[in-house]
Short mmCIF file of C-alpha atoms in Angstrom, two decimals:
data_model
loop_
_atom_site.label_atom_id
_atom_site.label_comp_id
_atom_site.label_asym_id
_atom_site.label_seq_id
_atom_site.Cartn_x
_atom_site.Cartn_y
_atom_site.Cartn_z
CA MET A 61 242.71 52.47 88.47
CA LEU A 62 244.91 49.81 86.97
CA GLY A 63 246.52 51.11 83.65
CA ARG A 64 247.58 48.66 81.09
CA ARG A 65 249.98 49.05 77.95
CA ASP A 66 248.24 49.08 74.69
CA PRO A 67 249.01 45.81 72.83
CA GLN A 68 248.87 47.85 69.69
CA ARG A 69 252.29 49.36 69.61
CA SER A 70 253.15 52.56 67.86
CA LEU A 71 254.17 52.79 64.26
CA PHE A 72 257.44 54.42 65.60
CA GLY A 73 258.11 51.69 68.18
CA THR A 74 261.77 50.81 68.46
CA GLN A 75 261.27 47.04 67.97
CA HIS A 76 259.98 47.61 64.45
CA LEU A 77 262.71 50.04 63.37
CA PRO A 78 266.27 49.63 62.66
CA HIS A 79 268.41 50.69 65.56
CA PRO A 80 272.19 50.54 66.57
CA VAL A 81 271.48 48.80 70.06
CA PRO A 82 273.56 45.48 69.98
CA ALA A 83 271.31 42.43 69.92
CA ASP A 84 273.43 40.85 72.77
CA SER A 85 273.31 43.71 74.99
CA PHE A 86 271.06 43.63 78.20
CA TYR A 87 268.86 46.32 76.70
CA ALA A 88 268.08 44.45 73.40
CA ARG A 89 267.59 41.21 75.17
CA MET A 90 265.23 42.87 77.78
CA GLY A 91 263.37 44.48 74.86
CA ALA A 92 262.82 41.13 73.03
CA LEU A 93 260.89 40.01 76.31
CA SER A 94 259.26 43.35 77.07
CA ASP A 95 255.77 42.13 76.24
CA VAL A 96 255.89 39.34 78.86
CA LEU A 97 258.60 40.33 81.18
CA PHE A 98 256.16 42.02 83.69
CA PRO A 99 252.44 41.38 82.94
CA ASP A 100 250.17 44.26 84.26
CA ASP A 101 247.73 41.98 85.83
CA ASP A 102 250.40 40.54 88.10
CA LEU A 103 249.92 43.65 90.48
CA ALA A 104 246.32 44.27 89.83
CA ASP A 105 245.52 43.91 93.61
CA MET A 106 247.60 47.23 94.03
CA TYR A 107 244.95 49.28 92.28
CA CYS A 108 241.26 49.99 92.24
CA LEU A 109 239.99 48.15 89.21
CA ASP A 110 236.90 50.32 88.47
CA ASN A 111 237.37 53.80 89.72
CA GLY A 112 239.83 56.75 89.14
CA ARG A 113 242.19 57.55 86.34
CA PRO A 114 244.25 54.90 84.78
CA SER A 115 247.65 54.46 86.30
CA LEU A 116 250.92 54.33 84.43
CA PRO A 117 251.08 50.64 83.48
CA PRO A 118 252.92 48.43 86.17
CA SER A 119 254.70 46.62 83.20
CA LEU A 120 256.22 50.02 82.13
CA MET A 121 257.16 51.12 85.74
CA ASN A 122 258.66 47.77 86.70
CA GLY A 123 260.73 48.00 83.43
CA VAL A 124 261.93 51.42 84.30
CA LEU A 125 262.74 50.49 87.80
CA LEU A 126 264.83 47.47 86.53
CA LEU A 127 266.74 49.82 84.03
CA GLN A 128 267.23 52.37 86.86
CA PHE A 129 268.93 49.79 89.08
CA TYR A 130 270.89 48.43 86.05
CA ASP A 131 272.32 51.79 85.23
CA ASP A 132 272.45 53.08 88.98
CA VAL A 133 270.65 56.53 88.13
CA SER A 134 268.39 58.75 90.00
CA ASP A 135 264.71 59.12 89.43
CA GLU A 136 265.47 62.29 87.28
CA GLU A 137 267.96 60.83 85.27
CA ALA A 138 265.99 57.66 84.79
CA VAL A 139 263.14 59.75 83.22
CA GLU A 140 265.61 61.59 81.07
CA ARG A 141 266.99 58.27 79.67
CA LEU A 142 263.39 57.27 79.08
CA LYS A 143 262.77 60.05 76.80
CA TYR A 144 266.13 60.44 75.05
CA ASP A 145 268.30 57.21 75.50
CA LEU A 146 267.62 54.73 72.43
CA ARG A 147 268.83 51.81 74.57
CA TRP A 148 265.94 52.41 77.14
CA LYS A 149 263.50 52.78 74.48
CA VAL A 150 264.48 49.51 72.91
CA ALA A 151 264.47 47.69 76.43
CA LEU A 152 261.06 48.98 77.11
CA ASP A 153 259.68 48.74 73.47
CA LEU A 154 258.59 52.39 73.49
CA ALA A 155 258.05 54.66 70.63
CA LEU A 156 260.69 57.19 69.56
CA ASP A 157 258.40 60.03 70.38
CA TYR A 158 257.44 58.77 73.93
CA SER A 159 257.41 61.72 76.23
CA GLY A 160 257.96 60.18 79.61
CA PHE A 161 256.41 61.17 82.89
CA HIS A 162 257.24 63.09 86.08
CA PRO A 163 260.08 61.77 88.21
CA THR A 164 257.81 61.67 91.34
CA SER A 165 255.76 59.00 89.62
CA LEU A 166 258.69 56.59 90.38
CA THR A 167 258.71 57.58 94.04
CA LYS A 168 254.97 57.07 94.19
CA TYR A 169 255.27 53.74 92.50
CA ARG A 170 257.92 52.39 94.89
CA ASN A 171 255.77 53.61 97.77
CA ARG A 172 252.86 51.51 96.35
CA LEU A 173 255.04 48.43 96.06
CA VAL A 174 256.28 48.76 99.62
CA GLU A 175 252.70 49.53 100.98
CA ASN A 176 251.38 46.49 99.29
CA LYS A 177 254.34 44.31 100.34
CA GLN A 178 255.29 43.75 96.71
CA GLU A 179 259.04 44.83 96.95
CA ARG A 180 259.90 41.15 96.17
CA TYR A 181 257.80 41.13 92.99
CA ALA A 182 260.56 41.20 90.21
CA PHE A 183 262.99 39.12 92.35
CA ASP A 184 260.51 36.35 92.94
CA ARG A 185 259.25 36.44 89.36
CA PHE A 186 262.65 35.79 88.00
CA ILE A 187 263.24 32.88 90.57
CA ALA A 188 259.91 31.30 89.65
CA VAL A 189 260.91 31.51 85.89
CA ALA A 190 264.28 29.91 86.64
CA ARG A 191 262.59 27.13 88.57
CA GLU A 192 260.25 26.42 85.71
CA ALA A 193 263.13 26.52 83.12
CA GLY A 194 264.98 23.98 85.26
CA PHE A 195 267.92 26.05 85.98
CA ILE A 196 267.41 25.73 89.82
CA PRO A 197 267.06 22.17 91.12
CA ASP A 198 264.89 21.10 94.06
CA ARG A 199 267.72 20.51 96.38
CA VAL A 200 270.36 23.15 96.31
CA THR A 201 273.92 24.13 97.55
CA LEU A 202 273.93 27.68 98.85
CA LEU A 203 276.88 29.96 98.75
CA THR A 204 276.57 32.71 101.22
CA ASP A 205 278.36 35.82 102.37
CA THR A 206 277.90 39.34 103.53
CA THR A 207 279.00 42.69 102.28
CA ASN A 208 279.07 46.14 103.76
CA VAL A 209 276.61 48.76 102.63
CA ARG A 210 276.79 52.61 103.36
CA GLY A 211 273.86 54.06 104.94
CA ALA A 212 271.84 56.98 103.35
CA GLY A 213 271.99 59.13 106.54
CA ALA A 214 274.79 61.45 107.71
CA VAL A 215 276.95 60.18 110.51
CA GLN A 216 276.67 62.52 113.38
CA ASP A 217 278.84 63.14 116.58
CA THR A 218 277.43 63.18 120.06
CA TYR A 219 276.72 66.76 120.21
CA THR A 220 274.87 66.78 116.91
CA LEU A 221 272.97 63.57 118.08
CA LEU A 222 271.75 65.33 121.07
CA ARG A 223 270.81 68.60 119.47
CA LYS A 224 268.92 66.89 116.77
CA GLY A 225 267.37 64.53 119.18
CA ILE A 226 266.06 67.29 121.55
CA ARG A 227 264.69 69.06 118.33
CA LYS A 228 262.94 65.82 117.10
CA VAL A 229 261.30 65.17 120.63
CA LEU A 230 260.01 68.59 120.84
CA LYS A 231 258.50 68.88 117.43
CA ALA A 232 256.94 65.37 117.55
CA ALA A 233 255.38 66.59 120.85
CA GLY A 234 253.80 69.52 118.88
CA PHE A 235 255.82 72.37 120.32
CA HIS A 236 256.36 73.83 116.78
CA LEU A 237 252.81 74.73 116.93
CA PRO A 238 251.92 78.15 118.60
CA HIS A 239 248.99 77.00 120.57
CA LYS A 240 251.17 74.26 122.25
CA ARG A 241 253.33 76.99 123.86
CA GLN A 242 250.49 78.61 125.72
CA GLY A 243 250.96 78.68 129.55
CA LEU A 244 254.63 77.22 129.46
CA ALA A 245 257.29 78.36 131.91
CA PRO A 246 259.90 80.86 130.74
CA GLU A 247 262.40 77.99 130.92
CA ALA A 248 260.26 75.81 128.69
CA ARG A 249 259.95 78.64 126.30
CA ALA A 250 263.66 79.23 126.09
CA LEU A 251 264.21 75.55 125.47
CA LEU A 252 261.92 75.90 122.39
CA GLU A 253 263.54 78.87 121.16
CA ARG A 254 267.01 77.07 121.33
CA TYR A 255 265.96 73.82 119.57
CA VAL A 256 262.65 74.39 117.73
CA ASP A 257 262.87 77.80 116.46
CA GLN A 258 266.39 77.40 115.20
CA ASP A 259 268.63 74.39 114.34
CA ARG A 260 272.25 75.46 114.46
CA LYS A 261 275.51 74.56 116.30
CA ALA A 262 276.33 76.36 119.48
CA ASP A 263 278.66 79.34 118.95
CA ILE A 264 281.60 78.19 120.84
CA ASP A 265 285.32 77.57 120.21
CA TRP A 266 285.10 73.94 119.41
CA SER A 267 288.84 73.49 119.59
CA ASP A 268 288.68 74.36 123.38
CA PRO A 269 288.12 71.25 125.47
CA GLN A 270 286.72 73.14 128.44
CA GLN A 271 284.02 74.92 126.15
CA ARG A 272 283.12 71.58 124.57
CA LEU A 273 282.61 70.05 128.02
CA ALA A 274 280.45 72.93 129.05
CA GLN A 275 278.30 72.63 125.98
CA LEU A 276 277.92 68.86 126.62
CA GLN A 277 276.46 69.65 130.04
CA VAL A 278 274.02 72.04 128.56
CA LEU A 279 272.94 69.42 125.97
CA PHE A 280 272.62 66.87 128.69
CA GLN A 281 270.45 69.10 130.97
CA ASP A 282 268.46 70.39 127.89
CA ALA A 283 267.83 66.80 126.93
CA GLU A 284 266.35 65.81 130.27
CA ALA A 285 264.37 68.94 130.21
CA ALA A 286 262.94 68.21 126.86
CA LEU A 287 262.03 64.47 127.93
CA ASP A 288 260.42 65.93 130.95
CA LEU A 289 258.53 68.45 128.92
CA ALA A 290 257.19 65.83 126.42
CA ALA A 291 256.35 63.38 129.33
CA GLU A 292 254.26 66.17 131.03
CA GLN A 293 252.37 66.60 127.84
CA THR A 294 251.80 62.91 126.96
CA PRO A 295 248.46 62.44 128.67
CA ALA A 296 247.20 65.51 126.57
CA LEU A 297 248.51 64.21 123.37
CA ARG A 298 245.62 61.59 122.94
CA ALA A 299 243.35 64.47 122.66
CA GLY A 300 245.42 66.43 120.05
CA ALA A 301 244.84 65.54 116.41
CA SER A 302 248.13 67.30 115.32
CA VAL A 303 250.33 65.01 117.47
CA ASP A 304 251.24 61.37 117.27
CA GLU A 305 251.94 59.86 120.57
CA ASP A 306 253.70 56.92 119.20
CA GLU A 307 256.18 59.27 117.40
CA VAL A 308 256.83 61.12 120.60
CA ARG A 309 257.70 57.81 122.41
CA ALA A 310 259.83 56.76 119.55
CA TRP A 311 262.03 59.90 119.29
CA GLY A 312 261.89 59.96 123.26
CA TRP A 313 263.37 56.46 123.31
CA LEU A 314 266.07 57.44 120.62
CA LEU A 315 267.20 60.40 122.78
CA VAL A 316 267.22 58.30 125.95
CA LYS A 317 269.29 55.62 124.25
CA ILE A 318 271.85 58.29 122.90
CA LEU A 319 272.30 59.64 126.40
CA GLY A 320 272.92 56.19 127.80
CA ASP A 321 275.15 55.07 124.88
CA ASP A 322 277.35 58.19 124.63
CA LEU A 323 277.52 59.85 128.12
CA VAL A 324 278.59 58.96 131.55
CA VAL A 325 277.49 61.11 134.50
CA ASP A 326 279.45 61.48 137.68
CA ASP A 327 278.06 61.95 141.21
CA GLN A 328 278.00 65.69 140.81
CA GLY A 329 275.87 65.40 137.75
CA GLN A 330 278.53 66.45 135.31
CA ALA A 331 278.23 64.67 131.92
CA GLN A 332 281.14 63.45 129.92
CA ILE A 333 281.50 61.42 126.69
CA GLY A 334 282.11 57.76 127.62
CA GLN A 335 285.26 55.72 126.69
CA GLY A 336 284.85 53.30 123.92
CA THR A 337 281.74 52.40 121.68
CA ALA A 338 278.45 51.04 123.03
CA THR A 339 277.07 47.94 121.54
CA ASP A 340 274.34 48.97 118.95
CA ARG A 341 275.31 52.63 119.13
CA ILE A 342 272.96 54.96 117.25
CA ILE A 343 275.25 57.09 114.79
CA SER A 344 272.57 59.01 112.90
CA LEU A 345 269.20 60.61 113.35
CA THR A 346 268.79 61.01 109.63
CA ASP A 347 268.64 57.17 109.44
CA PRO A 348 268.42 55.83 113.15
CA GLN A 349 268.79 52.23 111.99
CA MET A 350 272.40 52.83 110.67
CA ARG A 351 275.07 51.29 112.90
CA HIS A 352 278.92 51.09 113.12
CA GLY A 353 280.16 47.79 111.62
CA ARG A 354 283.35 46.08 110.62
CA LYS A 355 284.29 43.28 108.11
CA SER A 356 287.73 43.03 109.66
CA LYS A 357 289.73 44.81 112.52
CA ALA A 358 290.99 47.17 109.88
CA HIS A 359 287.89 47.65 107.87
CA LEU A 360 285.23 49.61 109.52
CA PHE A 361 282.07 51.07 107.89
CA ASN A 362 278.85 53.01 108.73
CA GLY A 363 275.50 51.71 107.59
CA PHE A 364 274.33 48.18 107.17
CA LYS A 365 275.16 44.70 105.77
CA ALA A 366 273.67 42.80 102.95
CA VAL A 367 273.44 39.07 103.16
CA VAL A 368 273.75 37.44 99.62
CA SER A 369 273.22 33.87 98.97
CA THR A 370 273.35 32.14 95.47
CA GLU A 371 272.55 28.66 94.24
CA GLN A 372 275.95 26.94 93.39
CA SER A 373 275.13 25.25 89.98
CA SER A 374 273.24 28.15 88.34
CA GLU A 375 274.80 31.04 90.05
CA LEU A 376 271.51 32.74 90.55
CA ILE A 377 270.82 34.78 93.65
CA LEU A 378 268.23 33.14 95.88
CA ASP A 379 268.19 35.59 98.58
CA ILE A 380 269.49 39.04 99.41
CA ALA A 381 268.51 40.62 102.75
CA ASP A 382 269.45 43.91 104.42
CA VAL A 383 270.64 43.36 108.05
CA THR A 384 272.35 45.29 110.63
CA ALA A 385 275.88 46.27 110.61
CA SER A 386 276.77 45.24 114.09
CA GLY A 387 277.09 41.57 115.16
CA SER A 388 278.54 38.48 113.51
CA ASP A 389 277.72 37.47 109.99
CA GLY A 390 277.00 33.90 111.05
CA GLU A 391 273.94 34.86 113.20
CA HIS A 392 271.90 35.43 110.12
CA LEU A 393 272.49 32.02 108.53
CA MET A 394 269.57 29.98 109.75
CA THR A 395 267.07 32.81 108.88
CA THR A 396 268.69 33.04 105.39
CA ILE A 397 268.10 29.41 104.89
CA GLU A 398 264.56 29.68 106.05
CA ARG A 399 263.91 32.60 103.57
CA VAL A 400 265.36 30.61 100.61
CA GLU A 401 263.31 27.53 101.26
CA ALA A 402 260.15 29.57 101.83
CA ASN A 403 260.50 32.05 98.88
CA ALA A 404 262.24 29.72 96.30
CA GLY A 405 260.48 26.53 97.05
CA VAL A 406 263.61 24.62 97.29
CA THR A 407 265.37 22.49 99.95
CA VAL A 408 268.85 23.54 101.09
CA GLU A 409 271.06 20.57 101.47
CA ARG A 410 274.45 22.24 101.82
CA VAL A 411 275.81 25.80 102.72
CA LEU A 412 279.21 27.05 101.87
CA GLY A 413 280.31 30.12 103.75
CA ASP A 414 283.45 31.62 105.40
CA GLY A 415 284.68 31.21 108.86
CA ALA A 416 282.08 33.58 110.30
CA PHE A 417 279.41 31.15 109.40
CA GLY A 418 281.10 27.94 111.00
CA SER A 419 280.18 28.56 114.65
CA GLY A 420 279.30 25.65 116.76
CA GLU A 421 275.76 27.03 117.19
CA ASN A 422 275.17 27.04 113.45
CA ARG A 423 276.65 23.52 113.03
CA ALA A 424 274.23 22.30 115.62
CA ALA A 425 271.27 24.11 114.11
CA CYS A 426 272.11 22.52 110.69
CA ALA A 427 272.03 19.06 112.28
CA ARG A 428 269.02 19.57 114.44
CA ASP A 429 266.38 17.96 112.18
CA PRO A 430 267.29 14.47 111.30
CA GLU A 431 264.84 14.68 108.40
CA HIS A 432 266.50 17.77 107.03
CA LEU A 433 270.24 17.74 107.80
CA ILE A 434 272.16 20.52 106.16
CA ASP A 435 275.91 20.19 105.29
CA LEU A 436 277.59 23.23 106.53
CA VAL A 437 280.95 23.59 104.87
CA ALA A 438 282.78 26.56 106.67
CA PRO A 439 286.30 26.57 108.02
CA LEU A 440 287.47 27.07 111.50
CA ALA A 441 290.21 29.62 112.35
CA ARG A 442 293.78 28.40 111.98
CA PRO A 443 295.51 28.65 115.40
CA ALA A 444 298.57 31.07 115.59
CA ASN A 445 300.42 28.33 117.64
CA PRO A 446 299.15 24.84 116.77
CA GLU A 447 301.29 23.28 119.40
CA VAL A 448 299.38 24.79 122.42
CA ASP A 449 296.06 25.50 120.76
CA LYS A 450 293.07 23.86 122.30
CA SER A 451 292.74 21.82 118.94
CA ALA A 452 296.05 20.09 120.08
CA PHE A 453 294.42 18.62 123.26
CA GLN A 454 292.59 15.29 123.03
CA ILE A 455 289.07 15.97 124.55
CA ASP A 456 286.93 12.90 125.24
CA LEU A 457 283.46 14.08 125.56
CA ALA A 458 282.11 10.72 126.65
CA ALA A 459 284.81 10.08 129.40
CA GLN A 460 284.92 13.74 130.33
CA THR A 461 288.62 13.69 130.20
CA ALA A 462 291.33 15.98 128.39
CA THR A 463 294.78 14.96 127.39
CA CYS A 464 297.54 17.54 126.67
CA PRO A 465 300.05 17.34 123.90
CA LYS A 466 302.53 15.82 126.27
CA GLY A 467 300.23 13.10 127.36
CA HIS A 468 298.92 14.30 130.71
CA THR A 469 295.17 13.54 131.21
CA VAL A 470 292.88 15.22 133.54
CA ALA A 471 289.11 14.79 134.37
CA GLY A 472 286.66 17.53 133.69
CA ARG A 473 284.36 19.46 135.95
CA SER A 474 280.89 20.38 134.72
CA GLY A 475 279.36 23.74 135.13
CA THR A 476 277.73 26.54 133.06
CA LYS A 477 278.89 29.71 131.30
CA GLY A 478 276.50 32.24 130.08
CA GLY A 479 273.73 29.98 130.69
CA GLN A 480 275.13 27.20 128.55
CA PRO A 481 276.65 23.89 129.87
CA MET A 482 280.37 23.77 129.89
CA THR A 483 283.05 21.35 130.99
CA LYS A 484 286.36 22.80 132.28
CA PHE A 485 289.64 20.83 132.35
CA THR A 486 292.40 22.22 134.58
CA PHE A 487 295.93 20.64 134.43
CA ALA A 488 298.10 20.56 137.52
CA ARG A 489 300.50 23.59 137.82
CA ALA A 490 303.36 21.30 138.57
CA ASP A 491 303.00 19.23 135.44
CA CYS A 492 302.76 22.20 133.31
CA GLU A 493 305.72 24.02 134.80
CA ALA A 494 307.89 20.88 133.96
CA CYS A 495 306.83 20.97 130.30
CA SER A 496 308.94 22.65 127.69
CA LEU A 497 305.75 24.30 126.21
CA PHE A 498 305.08 26.03 129.59
CA ALA A 499 305.77 29.59 128.58
CA ALA A 500 303.67 29.39 125.30
CA CYS A 501 300.77 27.32 126.87
CA VAL A 502 300.03 28.74 130.33
CA HIS A 503 299.10 32.25 130.98
CA SER A 504 297.77 32.00 134.44
CA LYS A 505 300.06 32.81 137.38
CA GLU A 506 298.32 30.42 139.86
CA THR A 507 297.06 27.25 137.93
CA GLY A 508 298.14 25.13 135.11
CA ARG A 509 296.61 25.19 131.61
CA THR A 510 292.75 25.31 131.49
CA VAL A 511 290.67 24.05 128.59
CA GLN A 512 286.96 24.46 128.24
CA ALA A 513 284.46 22.43 126.19
CA GLY A 514 281.06 24.07 125.41
CA PRO A 515 277.79 22.54 124.36
CA TYR A 516 279.01 22.41 120.58
CA GLU A 517 282.30 20.90 121.23
CA ALA A 518 281.44 17.72 119.32
CA TYR A 519 280.30 19.56 116.28
CA LEU A 520 283.75 21.68 116.36
CA GLN A 521 285.77 18.50 116.69
CA ALA A 522 284.25 16.92 113.75
CA ALA A 523 284.78 20.18 111.74
CA ARG A 524 288.43 20.30 112.50
CA LEU A 525 288.87 16.68 111.39
CA ARG A 526 286.94 17.32 108.12
CA GLN A 527 288.72 20.51 107.40
CA GLU A 528 292.09 18.60 106.87
CA THR A 529 290.64 16.40 104.25
CA GLY A 530 290.81 16.76 100.41
CA ASP A 531 287.10 16.72 100.04
CA PHE A 532 286.73 19.87 102.10
CA ALA A 533 289.19 21.60 100.08
CA LEU A 534 287.42 20.69 96.86
CA LEU A 535 284.03 21.79 98.13
CA TYR A 536 285.20 24.97 99.75
CA ARG A 537 286.86 26.06 96.45
CA LEU A 538 283.26 26.50 95.10
CA ARG A 539 282.65 29.37 97.59
CA ALA A 540 284.59 31.84 95.56
CA ALA A 541 281.69 32.20 93.23
CA ILE A 542 279.76 34.30 95.93
CA GLU A 543 282.56 36.83 96.01
CA ARG A 544 282.13 37.42 92.08
CA LYS A 545 278.35 37.68 92.48
CA ILE A 546 278.71 40.33 95.26
CA ALA A 547 281.29 42.23 93.03
CA GLU A 548 278.54 42.18 90.40
CA LEU A 549 275.95 43.55 92.76
CA VAL A 550 278.50 46.28 93.93
CA GLU A 551 279.18 47.21 90.29
CA LEU A 552 275.49 48.04 90.04
CA GLY A 553 275.54 50.52 92.91
CA MET A 554 274.63 48.24 95.93
CA ARG A 555 277.40 49.56 98.17
CA GLY A 556 275.46 52.71 98.55
CA THR A 557 271.82 53.07 100.01
CA ARG A 558 269.39 55.22 98.20
CA TYR A 559 266.53 55.15 100.75
CA VAL A 560 265.76 55.53 104.40
CA GLY A 561 263.68 52.85 106.03
CA GLU A 562 263.97 48.97 106.10
CA ALA A 563 261.36 48.31 103.54
CA LYS A 564 262.67 50.67 101.01
CA ARG A 565 266.27 49.54 101.62
CA GLN A 566 265.28 45.91 101.04
CA LEU A 567 263.41 47.02 97.97
CA GLN A 568 266.73 48.48 96.56
CA ARG A 569 268.60 45.24 97.38
CA LEU A 570 265.98 42.96 95.88
CA TRP A 571 265.72 44.94 92.70
CA THR A 572 269.41 45.20 92.29
CA GLY A 573 269.39 41.38 92.72
CA ALA A 574 266.58 40.97 90.21
CA VAL A 575 268.88 42.76 87.70
CA VAL A 576 271.72 40.51 88.28
CA ASN A 577 269.40 37.38 87.96
CA LEU A 578 267.87 38.59 84.77
CA ARG A 579 271.24 39.01 83.29
CA ARG A 580 272.15 35.55 84.43
CA LEU A 581 268.94 34.10 82.96
CA PHE A 582 269.75 35.56 79.54
CA SER A 583 273.16 33.80 79.67
CA LEU A 584 271.71 30.46 80.97
CA ALA A 585 268.90 30.67 78.35
CA GLU A 586 271.29 31.08 75.58
CA ALA A 587 273.78 28.46 76.79
CA LYS A 588 270.96 25.83 77.22
CA GLY A 589 268.96 26.83 74.31
CA VAL A 590 265.95 27.62 76.37
CA ASP A 591 263.07 29.67 75.14
CA LEU A 592 262.94 32.38 78.05
CA HIS A 593 259.80 33.87 76.36
CA ALA A 594 257.78 30.80 76.68
CA PHE A 595 258.58 30.45 80.54
CA LEU A 596 257.89 34.01 81.25
CA VAL A 597 254.48 33.64 79.84
CA SER A 598 253.70 30.37 81.66
CA SER A 599 255.06 31.44 84.97
CA GLU A 600 252.53 31.89 87.62
CA PRO A 601 252.42 35.27 89.32
CA ARG A 602 253.48 35.12 92.99
CA PRO A 603 250.73 35.70 95.66
CA VAL A 604 250.01 39.41 96.16
CA GLY A 605 249.25 41.14 99.50
CA GLN A 606 246.21 43.17 100.40
CA ALA A 607 245.86 46.21 98.29
CA THR A 608 246.00 49.63 100.08
CA GLY A 609 244.28 51.66 97.26
#
C-alpha cells in the first residue's frame, strides 16, 4: 500500500532549526525543495492503494537514492548517514531523531522501480522541469561521447569459465536435488560430484603447461558431457516444478559459446586455447553481459560503455545509456538521437561528436529525412601521409573517374563489397612506377595504386571539405563540454558498476545522471532568477507503467 509523508513536519525537523549546513550546498538546496522534489503520488501505480501496510514513502526513498548516488555510498552507509549525518537530514527535511530503516528496503525499492519500468523516473522528471522552465529549447544541439565503465562481475579465465559454466548448467537442470540423480550412470554421478557437490579449482601444478593442457581436455570433455546430460533431461524438465527450462537453455547456450570462443579442437579431439580474442567473447559468468572493450589501442577495459549526451546551451544531460563494451562508439548514434527526441520531447538539429561518430553511414542516416536533417559535426581522421592518402585523389562520382595527385585519370569499375555497392579505381602499374611517390603510394607487387569509393563517399568528401573551414573549428570547439560532464559523472562513481543486469545498470546510470542534472538545475535557476519550486509543483508526472504489486 502506498505510504505518504506526513505534511505535518516534526517539531525537531531540520528545516525549522538552525544548522551549520551551508545554504548554497547541494544538501541545503535539495532540502529547500524536499516537499515538491518527488511527489508520492507520481509513483502511485507501483503500489496497491487500498490493501497492505503503508510503504516507506516514495518521496523519501527517491531522495535517499539521489543522495546515495551523490555521495557514492552503499545501502548500509546510506542508512547510517540517514540516521546520523545532519546534511542528509537537511536534504530530506527529516527530524533529528529519525531512526531510519533497514538497508534491504533500498534494494526492494530499486527492484520495484525496475519491475514497474520506472528506473527513468527521477531523470525524466528533472528533464521535464528543465523544459518547462525554458532551460532546454525545442531544437537542440547534442554533444555526445562514450566512457568506459567497469563491470560488477569478476573477469575469469577460460578454465574458470568452463568450470563455472558446467556447474551452472548442471544446477539449472536440477541436479543439485537428490531425486534428480536417481538412476544416473556412474559417469554422470562422478560429473555431479566434481562440479555440483564442490566448486574448486583442479589440484594441479598450474605452472606446468602439460598439466594445464591435460586439465583443459578434462574440462572440454566434461562440458560436452554436462550439455548432453542436460539435453537428455530437457523433455522431462517441463514436468518438474523445481526446474526452469529457459534457464537451462540460457546457461547451456553460454557454455557452448565459451567452448566456441575460447577453444579449438584438432582432428584427434584435443582441445587447445585458441589464438587471439573472439568477437563478443564472454569474460565473466558472474555478469555474462560484460565484455572486453577499448577506448584506444593502449586503453583496454572490462565491462561496458556509457553513452552520454548533453544539450549544448544548458549543459543538461538528455540521455545516458549503458551499451556493450565491444564495437564502435558511432554505432549507437542514431539510437541515441531517437531516445533523446522521444524522452525529452525535443528535435535534434545538430550533433557534435568525436571521430568515432563521423562514419559515412552515420552521415547518411542524419541526412536521410529531408524534413528532419541533422547536422553531424565530427572530424575525419587526419592521414599519416597526406600526399598519397585517398583524400589526395580527385574522385568524380558522377563521371566515375579518379585522378591521382600527379594528374593521371582512370575510370572506375562497379562492384560490391560486404553487400554494399563499391566503385574500384585501379591505376596502371607503369604510370605508378614512373611517379616519384611510387614507394609511398603503391603497396601491391602486381598492380598500380587502387582506390575504392563506397556508398557513402559523397558524404565523406563533403565532410573533408567542411573540416578545413573556420566554421567547423568554431563549432567543434563546443564539444569539449561533454568531456567535463563525463568527468562530473565519473566523480560521482559512474566508472564502477554496482549491479548485475541491464535494467539495474541502467538505473544506476540514470540516477547518477539525475544527480548531475539537479545540481545543474540549481545553478541555472540561480543564474536566471527562476523559481525552481514553482516548476517542480507544476511539472506533470511522466506516464507510469503497469504496476506489478
